[in-house]
């Protein structure tokens, strides 16, 4: 029983901590304005999608501050 509870607690911790980075990495743009608190509504994958939602409202689109661009490593070939 103790092993089961430990496994359950570990699973809950992993699931709870793994949600935010994945969500942030998918949505590059946030809708911001007076009606949005904090970073705004960061549910847009493209700038055009965000702009279409902001149209006709007192809102604007900005880059998601939680969005992380993973740098790519280039392998340089050495010519002799």
PDB file of N, CA, C and O in Angstrom, chain B, residues numbered from 101:
ATOM      1  N   UNK B 101       0.826  -1.190   0.000  1.00  0.00           N
ATOM      2  CA  UNK B 101       0.000   0.000   0.000  1.00  0.00           C
ATOM      3  C   UNK B 101       0.875   1.261   0.000  1.00  0.00           C
ATOM      4  O   UNK B 101       0.569   2.236  -0.686  1.00  0.00           O
ATOM      5  N   UNK B 102       1.946   1.229   0.763  1.00  0.00           N
ATOM      6  CA  UNK B 102       2.833   2.379   0.826  1.00  0.00           C
ATOM      7  C   UNK B 102       3.505   2.623  -0.527  1.00  0.00           C
ATOM      8  O   UNK B 102       3.693   3.773  -0.926  1.00  0.00           O
ATOM      9  N   UNK B 103       3.859   1.570  -1.220  1.00  0.00           N
ATOM     10  CA  UNK B 103       4.468   1.694  -2.540  1.00  0.00           C
ATOM     11  C   UNK B 103       3.484   2.306  -3.532  1.00  0.00           C
ATOM     12  O   UNK B 103       3.859   3.135  -4.361  1.00  0.00           O
ATOM     13  N   UNK B 104       2.239   1.895  -3.441  1.00  0.00           N
ATOM     14  CA  UNK B 104       1.202   2.436  -4.320  1.00  0.00           C
ATOM     15  C   UNK B 104       1.029   3.936  -4.098  1.00  0.00           C
ATOM     16  O   UNK B 104       0.945   4.696  -5.063  1.00  0.00           O
ATOM     17  N   UNK B 105       0.975   4.367  -2.846  1.00  0.00           N
ATOM     18  CA  UNK B 105       0.810   5.784  -2.539  1.00  0.00           C
ATOM     19  C   UNK B 105       2.021   6.602  -2.996  1.00  0.00           C
ATOM     20  O   UNK B 105       1.872   7.728  -3.472  1.00  0.00           O
ATOM     21  N   UNK B 106       3.206   6.036  -2.850  1.00  0.00           N
ATOM     22  CA  UNK B 106       4.412   6.716  -3.312  1.00  0.00           C
ATOM     23  C   UNK B 106       4.393   6.872  -4.835  1.00  0.00           C
ATOM     24  O   UNK B 106       4.743   7.928  -5.362  1.00  0.00           O
ATOM     25  N   UNK B 107       3.985   5.821  -5.530  1.00  0.00           N
ATOM     26  CA  UNK B 107       3.890   5.876  -6.990  1.00  0.00           C
ATOM     27  C   UNK B 107       2.833   6.889  -7.431  1.00  0.00           C
ATOM     28  O   UNK B 107       3.036   7.617  -8.402  1.00  0.00           O
ATOM     29  N   UNK B 108       1.720   6.934  -6.728  1.00  0.00           N
ATOM     30  CA  UNK B 108       0.655   7.878  -7.040  1.00  0.00           C
ATOM     31  C   UNK B 108       1.121   9.318  -6.825  1.00  0.00           C
ATOM     32  O   UNK B 108       0.849  10.187  -7.654  1.00  0.00           O
ATOM     33  N   UNK B 109       1.810   9.572  -5.737  1.00  0.00           N
ATOM     34  CA  UNK B 109       2.313  10.916  -5.449  1.00  0.00           C
ATOM     35  C   UNK B 109       3.357  11.343  -6.478  1.00  0.00           C
ATOM     36  O   UNK B 109       3.366  12.494  -6.912  1.00  0.00           O
ATOM     37  N   UNK B 110       4.222  10.433  -6.863  1.00  0.00           N
ATOM     38  CA  UNK B 110       5.243  10.737  -7.866  1.00  0.00           C
ATOM     39  C   UNK B 110       4.603  11.049  -9.214  1.00  0.00           C
ATOM     40  O   UNK B 110       5.005  11.997  -9.889  1.00  0.00           O
ATOM     41  N   UNK B 111       3.621  10.266  -9.606  1.00  0.00           N
ATOM     42  CA  UNK B 111       2.928  10.494 -10.878  1.00  0.00           C
ATOM     43  C   UNK B 111       2.220  11.840 -10.887  1.00  0.00           C
ATOM     44  O   UNK B 111       2.262  12.562 -11.884  1.00  0.00           O
ATOM     45  N   UNK B 112       1.574  12.176  -9.790  1.00  0.00           N
ATOM     46  CA  UNK B 112       0.868  13.457  -9.702  1.00  0.00           C
ATOM     47  C   UNK B 112       1.844  14.620  -9.810  1.00  0.00           C
ATOM     48  O   UNK B 112       1.544  15.621 -10.460  1.00  0.00           O
ATOM     49  N   UNK B 113       2.994  14.499  -9.186  1.00  0.00           N
ATOM     50  CA  UNK B 113       4.005  15.557  -9.243  1.00  0.00           C
ATOM     51  C   UNK B 113       4.538  15.730 -10.658  1.00  0.00           C
ATOM     52  O   UNK B 113       4.681  16.856 -11.135  1.00  0.00           O
ATOM     53  N   UNK B 114       4.829  14.638 -11.321  1.00  0.00           N
ATOM     54  CA  UNK B 114       5.346  14.697 -12.691  1.00  0.00           C
ATOM     55  C   UNK B 114       4.316  15.307 -13.627  1.00  0.00           C
ATOM     56  O   UNK B 114       4.661  16.136 -14.469  1.00  0.00           O
ATOM     57  N   UNK B 115       3.070  14.914 -13.495  1.00  0.00           N
ATOM     58  CA  UNK B 115       2.027  15.451 -14.363  1.00  0.00           C
ATOM     59  C   UNK B 115       1.781  16.927 -14.098  1.00  0.00           C
ATOM     60  O   UNK B 115       1.563  17.693 -15.037  1.00  0.00           O
ATOM     61  N   UNK B 116       1.812  17.334 -12.855  1.00  0.00           N
ATOM     62  CA  UNK B 116       1.545  18.730 -12.515  1.00  0.00           C
ATOM     63  C   UNK B 116       2.665  19.651 -12.979  1.00  0.00           C
ATOM     64  O   UNK B 116       2.397  20.775 -13.404  1.00  0.00           O
ATOM     65  N   UNK B 117       3.891  19.209 -12.906  1.00  0.00           N
ATOM     66  CA  UNK B 117       5.008  20.070 -13.298  1.00  0.00           C
ATOM     67  C   UNK B 117       5.276  20.027 -14.790  1.00  0.00           C
ATOM     68  O   UNK B 117       5.955  20.916 -15.303  1.00  0.00           O
ATOM     69  N   UNK B 118       4.784  19.052 -15.497  1.00  0.00           N
ATOM     70  CA  UNK B 118       5.081  18.918 -16.912  1.00  0.00           C
ATOM     71  C   UNK B 118       4.132  19.643 -17.833  1.00  0.00           C
ATOM     72  O   UNK B 118       4.361  19.649 -19.043  1.00  0.00           O
ATOM     73  N   UNK B 119       3.078  20.255 -17.329  1.00  0.00           N
ATOM     74  CA  UNK B 119       2.071  20.861 -18.190  1.00  0.00           C
ATOM     75  C   UNK B 119       2.495  22.227 -18.716  1.00  0.00           C
ATOM     76  O   UNK B 119       2.352  22.482 -19.911  1.00  0.00           O
ATOM     77  N   UNK B 120       2.999  23.089 -17.889  1.00  0.00           N
ATOM     78  CA  UNK B 120       3.285  24.463 -18.279  1.00  0.00           C
ATOM     79  C   UNK B 120       4.326  24.604 -19.382  1.00  0.00           C
ATOM     80  O   UNK B 120       4.054  25.315 -20.349  1.00  0.00           O
ATOM     81  N   UNK B 121       5.491  23.982 -19.309  1.00  0.00           N
ATOM     82  CA  UNK B 121       6.470  24.178 -20.376  1.00  0.00           C
ATOM     83  C   UNK B 121       5.980  23.729 -21.744  1.00  0.00           C
ATOM     84  O   UNK B 121       6.302  24.357 -22.752  1.00  0.00           O
ATOM     85  N   UNK B 122       5.214  22.664 -21.790  1.00  0.00           N
ATOM     86  CA  UNK B 122       4.702  22.192 -23.077  1.00  0.00           C
ATOM     87  C   UNK B 122       3.718  23.192 -23.647  1.00  0.00           C
ATOM     88  O   UNK B 122       3.777  23.518 -24.832  1.00  0.00           O
ATOM     89  N   UNK B 123       2.818  23.679 -22.819  1.00  0.00           N
ATOM     90  CA  UNK B 123       1.837  24.651 -23.288  1.00  0.00           C
ATOM     91  C   UNK B 123       2.511  25.936 -23.741  1.00  0.00           C
ATOM     92  O   UNK B 123       2.131  26.508 -24.762  1.00  0.00           O
ATOM     93  N   UNK B 124       3.488  26.387 -23.006  1.00  0.00           N
ATOM     94  CA  UNK B 124       4.187  27.616 -23.367  1.00  0.00           C
ATOM     95  C   UNK B 124       4.959  27.464 -24.665  1.00  0.00           C
ATOM     96  O   UNK B 124       5.085  28.425 -25.424  1.00  0.00           O
ATOM     97  N   UNK B 125       5.473  26.283 -24.930  1.00  0.00           N
ATOM     98  CA  UNK B 125       6.264  26.093 -26.138  1.00  0.00           C
ATOM     99  C   UNK B 125       5.412  26.050 -27.398  1.00  0.00           C
ATOM    100  O   UNK B 125       5.934  26.241 -28.496  1.00  0.00           O
ATOM    101  N   UNK B 126       4.127  25.806 -27.264  1.00  0.00           N
ATOM    102  CA  UNK B 126       3.262  25.719 -28.434  1.00  0.00           C
ATOM    103  C   UNK B 126       2.675  27.067 -28.834  1.00  0.00           C
ATOM    104  O   UNK B 126       2.398  27.290 -30.012  1.00  0.00           O
ATOM    105  N   UNK B 127       2.483  27.959 -27.887  1.00  0.00           N
ATOM    106  CA  UNK B 127       1.796  29.216 -28.149  1.00  0.00           C
ATOM    107  C   UNK B 127       2.774  30.385 -28.091  1.00  0.00           C
ATOM    108  O   UNK B 127       3.242  30.759 -27.015  1.00  0.00           O
ATOM    109  N   UNK B 128       3.080  30.957 -29.252  1.00  0.00           N
ATOM    110  CA  UNK B 128       4.104  31.994 -29.359  1.00  0.00           C
ATOM    111  C   UNK B 128       3.593  33.393 -29.054  1.00  0.00           C
ATOM    112  O   UNK B 128       4.390  34.272 -28.726  1.00  0.00           O
ATOM    113  N   UNK B 129       2.277  33.628 -29.151  1.00  0.00           N
ATOM    114  CA  UNK B 129       1.755  34.986 -29.026  1.00  0.00           C
ATOM    115  C   UNK B 129       0.662  35.081 -27.975  1.00  0.00           C
ATOM    116  O   UNK B 129      -0.106  34.144 -27.754  1.00  0.00           O
ATOM    117  N   UNK B 130       0.615  36.256 -27.325  1.00  0.00           N
ATOM    118  CA  UNK B 130      -0.375  36.528 -26.288  1.00  0.00           C
ATOM    119  C   UNK B 130      -1.208  37.741 -26.682  1.00  0.00           C
ATOM    120  O   UNK B 130      -0.683  38.729 -27.196  1.00  0.00           O
ATOM    121  N   UNK B 131      -2.505  37.655 -26.437  1.00  0.00           N
ATOM    122  CA  UNK B 131      -3.418  38.770 -26.634  1.00  0.00           C
ATOM    123  C   UNK B 131      -3.429  39.563 -25.335  1.00  0.00           C
ATOM    124  O   UNK B 131      -3.738  39.019 -24.275  1.00  0.00           O
ATOM    125  N   UNK B 132      -3.092  40.844 -25.412  1.00  0.00           N
ATOM    126  CA  UNK B 132      -2.991  41.669 -24.213  1.00  0.00           C
ATOM    127  C   UNK B 132      -3.831  42.917 -24.363  1.00  0.00           C
ATOM    128  O   UNK B 132      -4.096  43.377 -25.474  1.00  0.00           O
ATOM    129  N   UNK B 133      -4.245  43.458 -23.239  1.00  0.00           N
ATOM    130  CA  UNK B 133      -5.041  44.673 -23.233  1.00  0.00           C
ATOM    131  C   UNK B 133      -5.654  44.876 -21.864  1.00  0.00           C
ATOM    132  O   UNK B 133      -5.311  44.184 -20.905  1.00  0.00           O
ATOM    133  N   UNK B 134      -6.575  45.845 -21.781  1.00  0.00           N
ATOM    134  CA  UNK B 134      -7.190  46.184 -20.504  1.00  0.00           C
ATOM    135  C   UNK B 134      -7.991  45.035 -19.899  1.00  0.00           C
ATOM    136  O   UNK B 134      -8.030  44.887 -18.677  1.00  0.00           O
ATOM    137  N   UNK B 135      -8.617  44.233 -20.725  1.00  0.00           N
ATOM    138  CA  UNK B 135      -9.477  43.168 -20.206  1.00  0.00           C
ATOM    139  C   UNK B 135      -8.724  41.888 -19.851  1.00  0.00           C
ATOM    140  O   UNK B 135      -9.331  40.920 -19.395  1.00  0.00           O
ATOM    141  N   UNK B 136      -7.410  41.878 -20.055  1.00  0.00           N
ATOM    142  CA  UNK B 136      -6.602  40.695 -19.766  1.00  0.00           C
ATOM    143  C   UNK B 136      -5.606  41.009 -18.660  1.00  0.00           C
ATOM    144  O   UNK B 136      -4.929  42.036 -18.698  1.00  0.00           O
ATOM    145  N   UNK B 137      -5.522  40.134 -17.691  1.00  0.00           N
ATOM    146  CA  UNK B 137      -4.585  40.320 -16.580  1.00  0.00           C
ATOM    147  C   UNK B 137      -3.277  39.586 -16.869  1.00  0.00           C
ATOM    148  O   UNK B 137      -3.254  38.609 -17.618  1.00  0.00           O
ATOM    149  N   UNK B 138      -2.214  40.058 -16.279  1.00  0.00           N
ATOM    150  CA  UNK B 138      -0.922  39.380 -16.408  1.00  0.00           C
ATOM    151  C   UNK B 138      -0.404  39.396 -17.829  1.00  0.00           C
ATOM    152  O   UNK B 138      -0.371  40.440 -18.479  1.00  0.00           O
ATOM    153  N   UNK B 139       0.000  38.224 -18.308  1.00  0.00           N
ATOM    154  CA  UNK B 139       0.548  38.139 -19.661  1.00  0.00           C
ATOM    155  C   UNK B 139      -0.541  38.090 -20.715  1.00  0.00           C
ATOM    156  O   UNK B 139      -0.235  38.135 -21.907  1.00  0.00           O
ATOM    157  N   UNK B 140      -1.793  37.999 -20.319  1.00  0.00           N
ATOM    158  CA  UNK B 140      -2.896  37.977 -21.265  1.00  0.00           C
ATOM    159  C   UNK B 140      -3.302  36.568 -21.650  1.00  0.00           C
ATOM    160  O   UNK B 140      -3.023  35.606 -20.934  1.00  0.00           O
ATOM    161  N   UNK B 141      -3.962  36.463 -22.788  1.00  0.00           N
ATOM    162  CA  UNK B 141      -4.418  35.172 -23.306  1.00  0.00           C
ATOM    163  C   UNK B 141      -3.355  34.643 -24.258  1.00  0.00           C
ATOM    164  O   UNK B 141      -3.283  35.061 -25.413  1.00  0.00           O
ATOM    165  N   UNK B 142      -2.539  33.732 -23.775  1.00  0.00           N
ATOM    166  CA  UNK B 142      -1.427  33.193 -24.573  1.00  0.00           C
ATOM    167  C   UNK B 142      -1.842  31.888 -25.246  1.00  0.00           C
ATOM    168  O   UNK B 142      -1.256  30.839 -24.979  1.00  0.00           O
ATOM    169  N   UNK B 143      -2.826  31.945 -26.098  1.00  0.00           N
ATOM    170  CA  UNK B 143      -3.318  30.746 -26.748  1.00  0.00           C
ATOM    171  C   UNK B 143      -3.253  30.808 -28.260  1.00  0.00           C
ATOM    172  O   UNK B 143      -4.108  30.245 -28.943  1.00  0.00           O
ATOM    173  N   UNK B 144      -2.239  31.494 -28.796  1.00  0.00           N
ATOM    174  CA  UNK B 144      -2.172  31.693 -30.236  1.00  0.00           C
ATOM    175  C   UNK B 144      -0.853  31.180 -30.796  1.00  0.00           C
ATOM    176  O   UNK B 144       0.221  31.488 -30.279  1.00  0.00           O
ATOM    177  N   UNK B 145      -0.952  30.398 -31.856  1.00  0.00           N
ATOM    178  CA  UNK B 145       0.243  29.827 -32.471  1.00  0.00           C
ATOM    179  C   UNK B 145       0.818  30.720 -33.560  1.00  0.00           C
ATOM    180  O   UNK B 145       1.984  30.573 -33.927  1.00  0.00           O
ATOM    181  N   UNK B 146       0.016  31.647 -34.085  1.00  0.00           N
ATOM    182  CA  UNK B 146       0.524  32.554 -35.114  1.00  0.00           C
ATOM    183  C   UNK B 146       0.119  33.988 -34.787  1.00  0.00           C
ATOM    184  O   UNK B 146      -0.872  34.233 -34.100  1.00  0.00           O
ATOM    185  N   UNK B 147       0.907  34.920 -35.294  1.00  0.00           N
ATOM    186  CA  UNK B 147       0.623  36.337 -35.083  1.00  0.00           C
ATOM    187  C   UNK B 147      -0.684  36.726 -35.768  1.00  0.00           C
ATOM    188  O   UNK B 147      -1.451  37.527 -35.233  1.00  0.00           O
ATOM    189  N   UNK B 148      -0.939  36.168 -36.941  1.00  0.00           N
ATOM    190  CA  UNK B 148      -2.164  36.467 -37.681  1.00  0.00           C
ATOM    191  C   UNK B 148      -3.395  36.002 -36.909  1.00  0.00           C
ATOM    192  O   UNK B 148      -4.410  36.698 -36.882  1.00  0.00           O
ATOM    193  N   UNK B 149      -3.314  34.851 -36.292  1.00  0.00           N
ATOM    194  CA  UNK B 149      -4.422  34.322 -35.497  1.00  0.00           C
ATOM    195  C   UNK B 149      -4.711  35.259 -34.320  1.00  0.00           C
ATOM    196  O   UNK B 149      -5.869  35.541 -34.013  1.00  0.00           O
ATOM    197  N   UNK B 150      -3.671  35.729 -33.679  1.00  0.00           N
ATOM    198  CA  UNK B 150      -3.821  36.652 -32.558  1.00  0.00           C
ATOM    199  C   UNK B 150      -4.415  37.982 -33.026  1.00  0.00           C
ATOM    200  O   UNK B 150      -5.304  38.527 -32.372  1.00  0.00           O
ATOM    201  N   UNK B 151      -3.932  38.501 -34.146  1.00  0.00           N
ATOM    202  CA  UNK B 151      -4.427  39.769 -34.683  1.00  0.00           C
ATOM    203  C   UNK B 151      -5.904  39.683 -35.061  1.00  0.00           C
ATOM    204  O   UNK B 151      -6.655  40.636 -34.853  1.00  0.00           O
ATOM    205  N   UNK B 152      -6.317  38.555 -35.609  1.00  0.00           N
ATOM    206  CA  UNK B 152      -7.723  38.378 -35.974  1.00  0.00           C
ATOM    207  C   UNK B 152      -8.611  38.422 -34.732  1.00  0.00           C
ATOM    208  O   UNK B 152      -9.712  38.970 -34.775  1.00  0.00           O
ATOM    209  N   UNK B 153      -8.143  37.853 -33.641  1.00  0.00           N
ATOM    210  CA  UNK B 153      -8.907  37.874 -32.397  1.00  0.00           C
ATOM    211  C   UNK B 153      -8.906  39.270 -31.779  1.00  0.00           C
ATOM    212  O   UNK B 153      -9.898  39.679 -31.177  1.00  0.00           O
ATOM    213  N   UNK B 154      -7.814  39.996 -31.921  1.00  0.00           N
ATOM    214  CA  UNK B 154      -7.701  41.339 -31.348  1.00  0.00           C
ATOM    215  C   UNK B 154      -8.487  42.380 -32.140  1.00  0.00           C
ATOM    216  O   UNK B 154      -8.780  43.456 -31.619  1.00  0.00           O
ATOM    217  N   UNK B 155      -8.826  42.081 -33.374  1.00  0.00           N
ATOM    218  CA  UNK B 155      -9.506  43.030 -34.244  1.00  0.00           C
ATOM    219  C   UNK B 155     -10.828  43.496 -33.635  1.00  0.00           C
ATOM    220  O   UNK B 155     -11.658  42.680 -33.232  1.00  0.00           O
ATOM    221  N   UNK B 156     -11.015  44.822 -33.573  1.00  0.00           N
ATOM    222  CA  UNK B 156     -12.246  45.382 -33.047  1.00  0.00           C
ATOM    223  C   UNK B 156     -12.282  45.492 -31.532  1.00  0.00           C
ATOM    224  O   UNK B 156     -13.296  45.904 -30.969  1.00  0.00           O
ATOM    225  N   UNK B 157     -11.206  45.134 -30.871  1.00  0.00           N
ATOM    226  CA  UNK B 157     -11.130  45.215 -29.411  1.00  0.00           C
ATOM    227  C   UNK B 157      -9.969  46.127 -29.030  1.00  0.00           C
ATOM    228  O   UNK B 157      -9.096  46.405 -29.853  1.00  0.00           O
ATOM    229  N   UNK B 158      -9.961  46.581 -27.811  1.00  0.00           N
ATOM    230  CA  UNK B 158      -8.825  47.349 -27.306  1.00  0.00           C
ATOM    231  C   UNK B 158      -7.773  46.367 -26.824  1.00  0.00           C
ATOM    232  O   UNK B 158      -7.522  46.231 -25.626  1.00  0.00           O
ATOM    233  N   UNK B 159      -7.166  45.687 -27.783  1.00  0.00           N
ATOM    234  CA  UNK B 159      -6.189  44.648 -27.459  1.00  0.00           C
ATOM    235  C   UNK B 159      -5.093  44.646 -28.511  1.00  0.00           C
ATOM    236  O   UNK B 159      -5.260  45.169 -29.613  1.00  0.00           O
ATOM    237  N   UNK B 160      -3.978  44.051 -28.149  1.00  0.00           N
ATOM    238  CA  UNK B 160      -2.847  43.936 -29.064  1.00  0.00           C
ATOM    239  C   UNK B 160      -2.154  42.603 -28.831  1.00  0.00           C
ATOM    240  O   UNK B 160      -2.397  41.936 -27.825  1.00  0.00           O
ATOM    241  N   UNK B 161      -1.306  42.224 -29.749  1.00  0.00           N
ATOM    242  CA  UNK B 161      -0.596  40.951 -29.656  1.00  0.00           C
ATOM    243  C   UNK B 161       0.870  41.194 -29.335  1.00  0.00           C
ATOM    244  O   UNK B 161       1.489  42.133 -29.838  1.00  0.00           O
ATOM    245  N   UNK B 162       1.406  40.337 -28.496  1.00  0.00           N
ATOM    246  CA  UNK B 162       2.817  40.423 -28.118  1.00  0.00           C
ATOM    247  C   UNK B 162       3.375  39.012 -28.027  1.00  0.00           C
ATOM    248  O   UNK B 162       2.633  38.034 -27.934  1.00  0.00           O
ATOM    249  N   UNK B 163       4.692  38.930 -28.055  1.00  0.00           N
ATOM    250  CA  UNK B 163       5.349  37.624 -27.934  1.00  0.00           C
ATOM    251  C   UNK B 163       5.098  37.045 -26.545  1.00  0.00           C
ATOM    252  O   UNK B 163       5.096  37.772 -25.552  1.00  0.00           O
ATOM    253  N   UNK B 164       4.891  35.751 -26.486  1.00  0.00           N
ATOM    254  CA  UNK B 164       4.692  35.053 -25.220  1.00  0.00           C
ATOM    255  C   UNK B 164       6.014  35.055 -24.452  1.00  0.00           C
ATOM    256  O   UNK B 164       7.006  34.520 -24.946  1.00  0.00           O
ATOM    257  N   UNK B 165       6.048  35.644 -23.253  1.00  0.00           N
ATOM    258  CA  UNK B 165       7.307  35.687 -22.505  1.00  0.00           C
ATOM    259  C   UNK B 165       7.769  34.314 -22.028  1.00  0.00           C
ATOM    260  O   UNK B 165       8.940  34.142 -21.691  1.00  0.00           O
ATOM    261  N   UNK B 166       6.874  33.345 -21.996  1.00  0.00           N
ATOM    262  CA  UNK B 166       7.232  31.999 -21.557  1.00  0.00           C
ATOM    263  C   UNK B 166       7.647  31.095 -22.708  1.00  0.00           C
ATOM    264  O   UNK B 166       8.068  29.959 -22.491  1.00  0.00           O
ATOM    265  N   UNK B 167       7.526  31.600 -23.938  1.00  0.00           N
ATOM    266  CA  UNK B 167       7.890  30.797 -25.100  1.00  0.00           C
ATOM    267  C   UNK B 167       9.403  30.662 -25.161  1.00  0.00           C
ATOM    268  O   UNK B 167      10.124  31.654 -25.053  1.00  0.00           O
ATOM    269  N   UNK B 168       9.876  29.450 -25.331  1.00  0.00           N
ATOM    270  CA  UNK B 168      11.311  29.189 -25.357  1.00  0.00           C
ATOM    271  C   UNK B 168      11.696  28.680 -26.737  1.00  0.00           C
ATOM    272  O   UNK B 168      11.129  27.709 -27.237  1.00  0.00           O
ATOM    273  N   UNK B 169      12.656  29.342 -27.336  1.00  0.00           N
ATOM    274  CA  UNK B 169      13.187  28.876 -28.611  1.00  0.00           C
ATOM    275  C   UNK B 169      14.393  28.010 -28.299  1.00  0.00           C
ATOM    276  O   UNK B 169      15.363  28.464 -27.691  1.00  0.00           O
ATOM    277  N   UNK B 170      14.319  26.777 -28.716  1.00  0.00           N
ATOM    278  CA  UNK B 170      15.413  25.847 -28.465  1.00  0.00           C
ATOM    279  C   UNK B 170      16.462  26.041 -29.550  1.00  0.00           C
ATOM    280  O   UNK B 170      16.178  25.847 -30.732  1.00  0.00           O
ATOM    281  N   UNK B 171      17.669  26.422 -29.156  1.00  0.00           N
ATOM    282  CA  UNK B 171      18.703  26.633 -30.173  1.00  0.00           C
ATOM    283  C   UNK B 171      19.116  25.316 -30.824  1.00  0.00           C
ATOM    284  O   UNK B 171      19.204  24.277 -30.170  1.00  0.00           O
ATOM    285  N   UNK B 172      19.361  25.390 -32.105  1.00  0.00           N
ATOM    286  CA  UNK B 172      19.822  24.199 -32.809  1.00  0.00           C
ATOM    287  C   UNK B 172      21.344  24.213 -32.844  1.00  0.00           C
ATOM    288  O   UNK B 172      21.965  25.266 -32.989  1.00  0.00           O
ATOM    289  N   UNK B 173      21.916  23.070 -32.716  1.00  0.00           N
ATOM    290  CA  UNK B 173      23.368  22.944 -32.730  1.00  0.00           C
ATOM    291  C   UNK B 173      23.792  22.544 -34.128  1.00  0.00           C
ATOM    292  O   UNK B 173      23.335  21.536 -34.668  1.00  0.00           O
ATOM    293  N   UNK B 174      24.663  23.339 -34.701  1.00  0.00           N
ATOM    294  CA  UNK B 174      25.159  23.033 -36.035  1.00  0.00           C
ATOM    295  C   UNK B 174      26.473  22.277 -35.914  1.00  0.00           C
ATOM    296  O   UNK B 174      27.360  22.634 -35.139  1.00  0.00           O
ATOM    297  N   UNK B 175      26.557  21.251 -36.687  1.00  0.00           N
ATOM    298  CA  UNK B 175      27.799  20.486 -36.732  1.00  0.00           C
ATOM    299  C   UNK B 175      28.589  20.988 -37.923  1.00  0.00           C
ATOM    300  O   UNK B 175      28.149  20.893 -39.069  1.00  0.00           O
ATOM    301  N   UNK B 176      29.749  21.518 -37.635  1.00  0.00           N
ATOM    302  CA  UNK B 176      30.591  22.039 -38.705  1.00  0.00           C
ATOM    303  C   UNK B 176      31.509  20.941 -39.197  1.00  0.00           C
ATOM    304  O   UNK B 176      32.146  20.230 -38.420  1.00  0.00           O
ATOM    305  N   UNK B 177      31.554  20.830 -40.483  1.00  0.00           N
ATOM    306  CA  UNK B 177      32.465  19.837 -41.048  1.00  0.00           C
ATOM    307  C   UNK B 177      33.817  20.499 -41.281  1.00  0.00           C
ATOM    308  O   UNK B 177      33.891  21.649 -41.712  1.00  0.00           O
ATOM    309  N   UNK B 178      34.852  19.783 -41.000  1.00  0.00           N
ATOM    310  CA  UNK B 178      36.208  20.295 -41.166  1.00  0.00           C
ATOM    311  C   UNK B 178      36.770  19.792 -42.491  1.00  0.00           C
ATOM    312  O   UNK B 178      36.908  18.589 -42.712  1.00  0.00           O
ATOM    313  N   UNK B 179      37.087  20.730 -43.354  1.00  0.00           N
ATOM    314  CA  UNK B 179      37.687  20.373 -44.639  1.00  0.00           C
ATOM    315  C   UNK B 179      39.201  20.490 -44.524  1.00  0.00           C
ATOM    316  O   UNK B 179      39.723  21.475 -44.002  1.00  0.00           O
ATOM    317  N   UNK B 180      39.882  19.492 -45.007  1.00  0.00           N
ATOM    318  CA  UNK B 180      41.355  19.514 -44.945  1.00  0.00           C
ATOM    319  C   UNK B 180      41.939  19.567 -46.321  1.00  0.00           C
ATOM    320  O   UNK B 180      43.160  19.592 -46.472  1.00  0.00           O
TER     321      UNK B 180
END
